[in-house]
């Protein structure tokens, strides 16, 4: 059973960088042919895919967020991380990490973590 757990600050100030980590257990992030995604849901809105890192380390980003988003991984810790720069209150959302066989189909999700952007 694969489990994902998001961690990171729940409050970030405007213009700063949001940093979250997803710790994976029960499976390796290097296992073919999975994609490890970050997805968010702002209050009252739908899910938004932000980007992913593939099993071999390739990155994929949403065009609308690409200029501010970076996804990396630490294979020794079986973790992957999200950095979103220059945040505004519009980046307030529940942030999820997920595993999928593509960047749009997911079979395992983390429980989600609330991040609020506020001064």
Tab-separated table of C-alpha atoms in Angstrom:
chain	number	residue	atom	x	y	z
A	1	UNK	CA	0.000	0.000	0.000
A	2	UNK	CA	1.526	3.274	-1.128
A	3	UNK	CA	1.155	6.189	1.251
A	4	UNK	CA	1.945	9.848	0.639
A	5	UNK	CA	2.260	12.526	3.282
A	6	UNK	CA	2.606	16.252	2.654
A	7	UNK	CA	4.544	18.446	5.055
A	8	UNK	CA	5.517	22.087	5.246
A	9	UNK	CA	4.505	25.454	6.650
A	10	UNK	CA	0.818	26.226	6.843
A	11	UNK	CA	1.333	29.971	6.573
A	12	UNK	CA	3.461	31.815	4.037
A	13	UNK	CA	3.839	35.563	3.588
A	14	UNK	CA	3.136	37.226	0.246
A	15	UNK	CA	6.130	37.402	-2.115
A	16	UNK	CA	7.860	34.518	-0.309
A	17	UNK	CA	8.424	30.987	-1.568
A	18	UNK	CA	6.081	28.180	-0.594
A	19	UNK	CA	7.937	24.917	0.050
A	20	UNK	CA	6.277	21.541	0.594
A	21	UNK	CA	7.612	18.004	0.770
A	22	UNK	CA	5.837	14.751	0.019
A	23	UNK	CA	7.178	11.685	1.794
A	24	UNK	CA	6.327	8.401	0.107
A	25	UNK	CA	6.179	5.008	1.785
A	26	UNK	CA	5.260	1.580	0.481
A	27	UNK	CA	6.796	2.234	-2.920
A	28	UNK	CA	9.774	3.907	-4.528
A	29	UNK	CA	9.529	7.196	-6.420
A	30	UNK	CA	11.931	5.712	-8.970
A	31	UNK	CA	9.641	2.812	-9.869
A	32	UNK	CA	8.750	2.728	-13.569
A	33	UNK	CA	6.552	4.281	-14.933
A	34	UNK	CA	4.972	6.523	-12.298
A	35	UNK	CA	4.544	10.280	-12.181
A	36	UNK	CA	4.545	12.124	-8.868
A	37	UNK	CA	2.361	15.208	-8.985
A	38	UNK	CA	1.470	18.271	-6.980
A	39	UNK	CA	-2.162	19.349	-7.160
A	40	UNK	CA	-3.933	22.141	-5.337
A	41	UNK	CA	-7.481	23.206	-4.590
A	42	UNK	CA	-8.164	26.844	-3.733
A	43	UNK	CA	-11.193	27.492	-1.529
A	44	UNK	CA	-14.411	27.152	-3.510
A	45	UNK	CA	-12.597	26.074	-6.673
A	46	UNK	CA	-11.667	22.871	-8.432
A	47	UNK	CA	-8.479	20.866	-8.462
A	48	UNK	CA	-5.515	22.350	-10.307
A	49	UNK	CA	-2.577	20.225	-11.408
A	50	UNK	CA	0.646	22.133	-10.808
A	51	UNK	CA	3.353	19.842	-12.037
A	52	UNK	CA	5.041	16.476	-11.697
A	53	UNK	CA	8.327	14.664	-11.562
A	54	UNK	CA	8.582	11.356	-13.331
A	55	UNK	CA	10.189	8.138	-12.121
A	56	UNK	CA	13.380	8.891	-14.073
A	57	UNK	CA	13.533	12.516	-12.907
A	58	UNK	CA	11.948	14.450	-15.788
A	59	UNK	CA	9.852	17.474	-14.840
A	60	UNK	CA	6.480	18.540	-16.186
A	61	UNK	CA	4.782	21.821	-15.273
A	62	UNK	CA	1.458	23.520	-15.777
A	63	UNK	CA	2.016	26.314	-18.317
A	64	UNK	CA	0.181	28.780	-16.087
A	65	UNK	CA	2.502	28.105	-13.135
A	66	UNK	CA	5.720	27.098	-14.862
A	67	UNK	CA	7.522	30.386	-14.262
A	68	UNK	CA	7.035	30.092	-10.487
A	69	UNK	CA	7.168	26.328	-9.892
A	70	UNK	CA	10.000	23.925	-9.233
A	71	UNK	CA	9.646	20.241	-8.364
A	72	UNK	CA	12.612	18.225	-7.179
A	73	UNK	CA	13.243	14.905	-5.474
A	74	UNK	CA	15.497	13.201	-2.958
A	75	UNK	CA	15.636	9.547	-3.864
A	76	UNK	CA	17.618	8.674	-0.736
A	77	UNK	CA	14.677	9.842	1.376
A	78	UNK	CA	11.978	8.781	-1.110
A	79	UNK	CA	10.630	12.324	-1.123
A	80	UNK	CA	9.690	14.889	-3.717
A	81	UNK	CA	9.231	18.585	-3.118
A	82	UNK	CA	7.402	21.626	-4.441
A	83	UNK	CA	8.610	25.183	-4.459
A	84	UNK	CA	6.267	27.963	-5.575
A	85	UNK	CA	7.842	31.397	-5.665
A	86	UNK	CA	6.396	34.898	-5.372
A	87	UNK	CA	3.200	33.705	-3.737
A	88	UNK	CA	0.092	35.858	-3.398
A	89	UNK	CA	-3.125	35.294	-1.438
A	90	UNK	CA	-4.490	33.633	-4.605
A	91	UNK	CA	-2.085	30.758	-3.925
A	92	UNK	CA	-3.994	29.913	-0.740
A	93	UNK	CA	-5.183	26.337	-1.179
A	94	UNK	CA	-5.095	22.783	0.027
A	95	UNK	CA	-2.022	21.233	-1.561
A	96	UNK	CA	-1.943	17.534	-2.409
A	97	UNK	CA	0.733	15.184	-3.644
A	98	UNK	CA	-0.306	12.184	-5.705
A	99	UNK	CA	0.993	9.253	-7.707
A	100	UNK	CA	-0.225	8.436	-11.157
A	101	UNK	CA	0.483	6.487	-14.300
A	102	UNK	CA	0.137	9.794	-16.116
A	103	UNK	CA	0.073	13.422	-14.982
A	104	UNK	CA	-3.728	13.393	-15.030
A	105	UNK	CA	-4.672	10.011	-13.597
A	106	UNK	CA	-3.861	9.313	-9.966
A	107	UNK	CA	-4.140	6.178	-7.896
A	108	UNK	CA	-2.770	7.353	-4.566
A	109	UNK	CA	-3.136	10.726	-2.870
A	110	UNK	CA	-1.812	12.363	0.229
A	111	UNK	CA	-4.325	13.724	2.717
A	112	UNK	CA	-3.580	17.297	1.704
A	113	UNK	CA	-2.165	20.227	3.610
A	114	UNK	CA	-3.662	23.683	3.963
A	115	UNK	CA	-1.385	26.552	2.986
A	116	UNK	CA	-2.514	30.099	3.589
A	117	UNK	CA	-0.747	33.083	2.063
A	118	UNK	CA	-1.192	36.070	4.314
A	119	UNK	CA	0.829	38.796	5.951
